[in-house]
């Protein structure tokens, strides 16, 4: 099942291995490990691939016909166990249970997740550590960039201080004067319009 990612048991259904990639949960500061999950889908008409029988024949050191016979015997045994209300145990895969009518439910065996738990992902900040920083097409050290940025900040601070000093001087807004002149001109235009018409 690991190699083919799928196994079909005639008359019961198919099992597939689904790979879930690892992911970073930035909000909860956790790194979730990648894992493989076994899924079951009921398809009583599914037929196993020939590669399954070839693998079993090679692994059990029997002929392919004997491998097919043993695999079908397993299928009949599982169906018999399930029809009697017992669990159909598939070692290393999980358990099948008969539900309503002819449907089955599947419970996977021990999850791989217990062997690879989530990891806490805390950001590590080192104050005095030096590393390479790509600036445009150039590669510079972080300490060199820190010095350059501090030099650039000093003139900027002086400009901000000069701007705040000039802001302290009283500033006279004359917007209201322009608005009043515009209103008077509009009033004169209206009076002229109504006198002529």
PDB file of C-alpha atoms in Angstrom:
ATOM      1  CA  UNK A   1       0.000   0.000   0.000  1.00  0.00           C
ATOM      2  CA  UNK A   2       2.899   2.341   0.655  1.00  0.00           C
ATOM      3  CA  UNK A   3       4.347   1.848  -2.825  1.00  0.00           C
ATOM      4  CA  UNK A   4       1.099   1.907  -4.844  1.00  0.00           C
ATOM      5  CA  UNK A   5      -0.717   4.420  -2.608  1.00  0.00           C
ATOM      6  CA  UNK A   6      -3.853   2.317  -3.163  1.00  0.00           C
ATOM      7  CA  UNK A   7      -5.185  -1.105  -2.224  1.00  0.00           C
ATOM      8  CA  UNK A   8      -8.484  -2.586  -3.381  1.00  0.00           C
ATOM      9  CA  UNK A   9     -10.187  -5.404  -1.497  1.00  0.00           C
ATOM     10  CA  UNK A  10     -12.795  -6.981  -3.796  1.00  0.00           C
ATOM     11  CA  UNK A  11     -16.359  -6.712  -2.535  1.00  0.00           C
ATOM     12  CA  UNK A  12     -15.408  -4.240   0.221  1.00  0.00           C
ATOM     13  CA  UNK A  13     -13.756  -1.133  -1.197  1.00  0.00           C
ATOM     14  CA  UNK A  14     -10.477   0.654  -1.686  1.00  0.00           C
ATOM     15  CA  UNK A  15      -7.930   2.155   0.666  1.00  0.00           C
ATOM     16  CA  UNK A  16      -5.793   5.066  -0.488  1.00  0.00           C
ATOM     17  CA  UNK A  17      -2.826   6.764   1.131  1.00  0.00           C
ATOM     18  CA  UNK A  18      -3.110  10.537   1.061  1.00  0.00           C
ATOM     19  CA  UNK A  19      -0.043  12.634   1.806  1.00  0.00           C
ATOM     20  CA  UNK A  20      -0.678  15.832   3.745  1.00  0.00           C
ATOM     21  CA  UNK A  21       2.299  18.215   3.509  1.00  0.00           C
ATOM     22  CA  UNK A  22       3.733  19.980   6.531  1.00  0.00           C
ATOM     23  CA  UNK A  23       2.473  23.493   7.181  1.00  0.00           C
ATOM     24  CA  UNK A  24       3.253  26.473   9.352  1.00  0.00           C
ATOM     25  CA  UNK A  25       0.484  27.846  11.567  1.00  0.00           C
ATOM     26  CA  UNK A  26       1.878  31.354  11.984  1.00  0.00           C
ATOM     27  CA  UNK A  27      -0.858  32.607  14.332  1.00  0.00           C
ATOM     28  CA  UNK A  28      -0.499  29.737  16.816  1.00  0.00           C
ATOM     29  CA  UNK A  29       3.285  29.540  16.322  1.00  0.00           C
ATOM     30  CA  UNK A  30       3.226  25.845  15.408  1.00  0.00           C
ATOM     31  CA  UNK A  31       4.892  23.765  12.731  1.00  0.00           C
ATOM     32  CA  UNK A  32       2.670  20.841  11.731  1.00  0.00           C
ATOM     33  CA  UNK A  33       4.621  17.843  10.462  1.00  0.00           C
ATOM     34  CA  UNK A  34       3.801  16.166   7.154  1.00  0.00           C
ATOM     35  CA  UNK A  35       1.873  12.917   7.449  1.00  0.00           C
ATOM     36  CA  UNK A  36       0.210  10.171   5.479  1.00  0.00           C
ATOM     37  CA  UNK A  37      -3.470   9.417   6.061  1.00  0.00           C
ATOM     38  CA  UNK A  38      -5.303   6.258   4.989  1.00  0.00           C
ATOM     39  CA  UNK A  39      -8.749   6.891   3.493  1.00  0.00           C
ATOM     40  CA  UNK A  40     -11.422   4.278   2.772  1.00  0.00           C
ATOM     41  CA  UNK A  41     -14.034   4.474   0.040  1.00  0.00           C
ATOM     42  CA  UNK A  42     -16.708   1.864  -0.498  1.00  0.00           C
ATOM     43  CA  UNK A  43     -16.701   0.486  -3.994  1.00  0.00           C
ATOM     44  CA  UNK A  44     -17.718  -3.167  -4.034  1.00  0.00           C
ATOM     45  CA  UNK A  45     -17.086  -3.464  -7.772  1.00  0.00           C
ATOM     46  CA  UNK A  46     -13.473  -2.272  -7.595  1.00  0.00           C
ATOM     47  CA  UNK A  47     -10.855  -4.711  -8.852  1.00  0.00           C
ATOM     48  CA  UNK A  48      -7.272  -4.818  -7.525  1.00  0.00           C
ATOM     49  CA  UNK A  49      -4.496  -3.930  -9.915  1.00  0.00           C
ATOM     50  CA  UNK A  50      -2.268  -6.685 -11.236  1.00  0.00           C
ATOM     51  CA  UNK A  51       0.751  -5.078  -9.520  1.00  0.00           C
ATOM     52  CA  UNK A  52      -0.785  -5.975  -6.111  1.00  0.00           C
ATOM     53  CA  UNK A  53      -0.838  -9.659  -6.995  1.00  0.00           C
ATOM     54  CA  UNK A  54       2.705  -9.467  -8.391  1.00  0.00           C
ATOM     55  CA  UNK A  55       3.914  -7.802  -5.201  1.00  0.00           C
ATOM     56  CA  UNK A  56       2.202 -10.406  -2.997  1.00  0.00           C
ATOM     57  CA  UNK A  57       3.610 -13.294  -5.076  1.00  0.00           C
ATOM     58  CA  UNK A  58       7.119 -11.907  -4.734  1.00  0.00           C
ATOM     59  CA  UNK A  59       6.770 -11.013  -1.053  1.00  0.00           C
ATOM     60  CA  UNK A  60       5.207 -14.354  -0.042  1.00  0.00           C
ATOM     61  CA  UNK A  61       7.472 -16.340  -2.403  1.00  0.00           C
ATOM     62  CA  UNK A  62       4.506 -18.049  -4.068  1.00  0.00           C
ATOM     63  CA  UNK A  63       3.158 -18.140  -7.600  1.00  0.00           C
ATOM     64  CA  UNK A  64       0.929 -15.327  -8.796  1.00  0.00           C
ATOM     65  CA  UNK A  65      -2.097 -17.668  -8.909  1.00  0.00           C
ATOM     66  CA  UNK A  66      -1.535 -18.606  -5.241  1.00  0.00           C
ATOM     67  CA  UNK A  67      -1.188 -14.919  -4.374  1.00  0.00           C
ATOM     68  CA  UNK A  68      -4.537 -14.175  -6.061  1.00  0.00           C
ATOM     69  CA  UNK A  69      -6.145 -17.084  -4.190  1.00  0.00           C
ATOM     70  CA  UNK A  70      -4.766 -15.952  -0.803  1.00  0.00           C
ATOM     71  CA  UNK A  71      -5.827 -12.350  -1.435  1.00  0.00           C
ATOM     72  CA  UNK A  72      -9.367 -13.445  -2.365  1.00  0.00           C
ATOM     73  CA  UNK A  73      -9.451 -15.664   0.741  1.00  0.00           C
ATOM     74  CA  UNK A  74      -8.609 -12.572   2.806  1.00  0.00           C
ATOM     75  CA  UNK A  75     -11.426 -10.688   1.097  1.00  0.00           C
ATOM     76  CA  UNK A  76     -13.950 -13.481   1.832  1.00  0.00           C
ATOM     77  CA  UNK A  77     -12.705 -13.767   5.428  1.00  0.00           C
ATOM     78  CA  UNK A  78     -13.157 -10.009   5.997  1.00  0.00           C
ATOM     79  CA  UNK A  79     -16.658 -10.032   4.492  1.00  0.00           C
ATOM     80  CA  UNK A  80     -17.578 -13.019   6.689  1.00  0.00           C
ATOM     81  CA  UNK A  81     -16.264 -11.327   9.838  1.00  0.00           C
ATOM     82  CA  UNK A  82     -18.115  -8.117   9.003  1.00  0.00           C
ATOM     83  CA  UNK A  83     -21.375  -9.950   8.276  1.00  0.00           C
ATOM     84  CA  UNK A  84     -21.160 -11.567  11.742  1.00  0.00           C
ATOM     85  CA  UNK A  85     -20.947  -8.098  13.332  1.00  0.00           C
ATOM     86  CA  UNK A  86     -17.242  -8.375  14.191  1.00  0.00           C
ATOM     87  CA  UNK A  87     -14.519  -5.901  13.314  1.00  0.00           C
ATOM     88  CA  UNK A  88     -12.486  -6.634  10.200  1.00  0.00           C
ATOM     89  CA  UNK A  89      -8.939  -5.997  11.362  1.00  0.00           C
ATOM     90  CA  UNK A  90      -6.294  -5.080   8.791  1.00  0.00           C
ATOM     91  CA  UNK A  91      -2.935  -5.039  10.660  1.00  0.00           C
ATOM     92  CA  UNK A  92      -1.002  -1.837  10.062  1.00  0.00           C
ATOM     93  CA  UNK A  93      -3.990  -0.226   8.320  1.00  0.00           C
ATOM     94  CA  UNK A  94      -7.011  -0.144  10.640  1.00  0.00           C
ATOM     95  CA  UNK A  95     -10.418  -1.656  11.416  1.00  0.00           C
ATOM     96  CA  UNK A  96     -13.548  -2.008   9.335  1.00  0.00           C
ATOM     97  CA  UNK A  97     -17.013  -2.147  10.922  1.00  0.00           C
ATOM     98  CA  UNK A  98     -20.308  -2.950   9.290  1.00  0.00           C
ATOM     99  CA  UNK A  99     -22.771  -0.100   9.475  1.00  0.00           C
ATOM    100  CA  UNK A 100     -26.337   0.076   8.182  1.00  0.00           C
ATOM    101  CA  UNK A 101     -27.187  -2.270   5.316  1.00  0.00           C
ATOM    102  CA  UNK A 102     -24.115  -3.062   3.278  1.00  0.00           C
ATOM    103  CA  UNK A 103     -22.016  -0.008   4.222  1.00  0.00           C
ATOM    104  CA  UNK A 104     -18.760  -0.066   6.165  1.00  0.00           C
ATOM    105  CA  UNK A 105     -16.953   2.443   8.352  1.00  0.00           C
ATOM    106  CA  UNK A 106     -13.190   2.582   8.671  1.00  0.00           C
ATOM    107  CA  UNK A 107     -11.053   3.562  11.656  1.00  0.00           C
ATOM    108  CA  UNK A 108      -7.351   3.948  10.833  1.00  0.00           C
ATOM    109  CA  UNK A 109      -4.791   2.319  13.081  1.00  0.00           C
ATOM    110  CA  UNK A 110      -2.556   4.472  15.272  1.00  0.00           C
ATOM    111  CA  UNK A 111      -2.065   7.789  13.593  1.00  0.00           C
ATOM    112  CA  UNK A 112       1.422   8.663  12.425  1.00  0.00           C
ATOM    113  CA  UNK A 113       0.796  12.092  13.968  1.00  0.00           C
ATOM    114  CA  UNK A 114       1.477  10.705  17.445  1.00  0.00           C
ATOM    115  CA  UNK A 115       5.025   9.886  16.346  1.00  0.00           C
ATOM    116  CA  UNK A 116       5.568  13.321  14.808  1.00  0.00           C
ATOM    117  CA  UNK A 117       3.835  15.854  17.078  1.00  0.00           C
ATOM    118  CA  UNK A 118       3.450  19.528  16.228  1.00  0.00           C
ATOM    119  CA  UNK A 119       6.458  21.675  17.051  1.00  0.00           C
ATOM    120  CA  UNK A 120       6.482  25.145  18.552  1.00  0.00           C
ATOM    121  CA  UNK A 121       7.894  27.631  16.037  1.00  0.00           C
ATOM    122  CA  UNK A 122       9.182  30.677  17.889  1.00  0.00           C
ATOM    123  CA  UNK A 123      11.026  33.416  16.058  1.00  0.00           C
ATOM    124  CA  UNK A 124      14.633  33.741  17.185  1.00  0.00           C
ATOM    125  CA  UNK A 125      16.080  37.254  17.110  1.00  0.00           C
ATOM    126  CA  UNK A 126      19.797  37.648  17.724  1.00  0.00           C
ATOM    127  CA  UNK A 127      20.816  41.255  18.336  1.00  0.00           C
ATOM    128  CA  UNK A 128      24.525  40.973  17.581  1.00  0.00           C
ATOM    129  CA  UNK A 129      24.444  38.264  14.907  1.00  0.00           C
ATOM    130  CA  UNK A 130      25.673  39.255  11.448  1.00  0.00           C
ATOM    131  CA  UNK A 131      24.171  37.847   8.286  1.00  0.00           C
ATOM    132  CA  UNK A 132      24.112  38.645   4.582  1.00  0.00           C
ATOM    133  CA  UNK A 133      21.425  41.001   3.283  1.00  0.00           C
ATOM    134  CA  UNK A 134      20.683  41.413  -0.409  1.00  0.00           C
ATOM    135  CA  UNK A 135      20.252  45.098  -1.269  1.00  0.00           C
ATOM    136  CA  UNK A 136      19.302  45.434  -4.918  1.00  0.00           C
ATOM    137  CA  UNK A 137      21.939  43.400  -6.744  1.00  0.00           C
ATOM    138  CA  UNK A 138      24.542  43.768  -3.966  1.00  0.00           C
ATOM    139  CA  UNK A 139      25.085  41.525  -0.968  1.00  0.00           C
ATOM    140  CA  UNK A 140      26.077  43.332   2.222  1.00  0.00           C
ATOM    141  CA  UNK A 141      26.370  42.353   5.864  1.00  0.00           C
ATOM    142  CA  UNK A 142      23.602  43.289   8.291  1.00  0.00           C
ATOM    143  CA  UNK A 143      26.003  45.303  10.456  1.00  0.00           C
ATOM    144  CA  UNK A 144      27.130  47.339   7.427  1.00  0.00           C
ATOM    145  CA  UNK A 145      23.508  48.092   6.510  1.00  0.00           C
ATOM    146  CA  UNK A 146      22.728  49.060  10.098  1.00  0.00           C
ATOM    147  CA  UNK A 147      25.552  51.629  10.049  1.00  0.00           C
ATOM    148  CA  UNK A 148      24.412  53.025   6.688  1.00  0.00           C
ATOM    149  CA  UNK A 149      20.820  53.343   7.842  1.00  0.00           C
ATOM    150  CA  UNK A 150      21.899  55.130  11.040  1.00  0.00           C
ATOM    151  CA  UNK A 151      23.907  57.628   8.953  1.00  0.00           C
ATOM    152  CA  UNK A 152      20.872  58.218   6.715  1.00  0.00           C
ATOM    153  CA  UNK A 153      18.596  58.731   9.721  1.00  0.00           C
ATOM    154  CA  UNK A 154      20.692  61.559  11.260  1.00  0.00           C
ATOM    155  CA  UNK A 155      20.069  64.087   8.402  1.00  0.00           C
ATOM    156  CA  UNK A 156      16.425  63.022   8.309  1.00  0.00           C
ATOM    157  CA  UNK A 157      16.093  63.726  12.035  1.00  0.00           C
ATOM    158  CA  UNK A 158      17.607  67.196  11.515  1.00  0.00           C
ATOM    159  CA  UNK A 159      15.075  67.902   8.723  1.00  0.00           C
ATOM    160  CA  UNK A 160      12.197  66.819  10.946  1.00  0.00           C
ATOM    161  CA  UNK A 161      13.467  69.034  13.768  1.00  0.00           C
ATOM    162  CA  UNK A 162      13.766  72.024  11.392  1.00  0.00           C
ATOM    163  CA  UNK A 163      10.255  71.400  10.058  1.00  0.00           C
ATOM    164  CA  UNK A 164       8.823  71.246  13.574  1.00  0.00           C
ATOM    165  CA  UNK A 165      10.591  74.551  14.449  1.00  0.00           C
ATOM    166  CA  UNK A 166       9.045  76.266  11.419  1.00  0.00           C
ATOM    167  CA  UNK A 167       5.680  74.793  12.392  1.00  0.00           C
ATOM    168  CA  UNK A 168       5.961  76.532  15.736  1.00  0.00           C
ATOM    169  CA  UNK A 169       5.856  79.940  13.965  1.00  0.00           C
ATOM    170  CA  UNK A 170       2.327  81.309  13.540  1.00  0.00           C
ATOM    171  CA  UNK A 171       0.938  80.519  10.116  1.00  0.00           C
ATOM    172  CA  UNK A 172      -1.784  82.772   8.778  1.00  0.00           C
ATOM    173  CA  UNK A 173      -4.367  81.088   6.595  1.00  0.00           C
ATOM    174  CA  UNK A 174      -6.102  83.370   4.123  1.00  0.00           C
ATOM    175  CA  UNK A 175      -8.511  80.863   2.606  1.00  0.00           C
ATOM    176  CA  UNK A 176     -11.494  82.688   4.024  1.00  0.00           C
ATOM    177  CA  UNK A 177     -10.482  85.878   2.175  1.00  0.00           C
ATOM    178  CA  UNK A 178     -10.518  84.058  -1.187  1.00  0.00           C
ATOM    179  CA  UNK A 179     -13.855  82.429  -0.367  1.00  0.00           C
ATOM    180  CA  UNK A 180     -15.422  85.819   0.513  1.00  0.00           C
ATOM    181  CA  UNK A 181     -14.190  87.442  -2.735  1.00  0.00           C
ATOM    182  CA  UNK A 182     -15.533  84.502  -4.759  1.00  0.00           C
ATOM    183  CA  UNK A 183     -18.929  84.749  -3.000  1.00  0.00           C
ATOM    184  CA  UNK A 184     -19.174  88.505  -3.735  1.00  0.00           C
ATOM    185  CA  UNK A 185     -18.349  87.971  -7.427  1.00  0.00           C
ATOM    186  CA  UNK A 186     -20.993  85.206  -7.639  1.00  0.00           C
ATOM    187  CA  UNK A 187     -23.568  87.485  -5.970  1.00  0.00           C
ATOM    188  CA  UNK A 188     -22.856  90.313  -8.428  1.00  0.00           C
ATOM    189  CA  UNK A 189     -23.203  87.895 -11.367  1.00  0.00           C
ATOM    190  CA  UNK A 190     -26.603  86.702 -10.085  1.00  0.00           C
ATOM    191  CA  UNK A 191     -27.914  90.248  -9.594  1.00  0.00           C
ATOM    192  CA  UNK A 192     -26.798  91.221 -13.113  1.00  0.00           C
ATOM    193  CA  UNK A 193     -28.452  88.098 -14.600  1.00  0.00           C
ATOM    194  CA  UNK A 194     -31.815  88.762 -12.927  1.00  0.00           C
ATOM    195  CA  UNK A 195     -31.812  92.475 -13.925  1.00  0.00           C
ATOM    196  CA  UNK A 196     -31.118  91.733 -17.579  1.00  0.00           C
ATOM    197  CA  UNK A 197     -33.693  88.926 -17.885  1.00  0.00           C
TER     198      UNK A 197
END
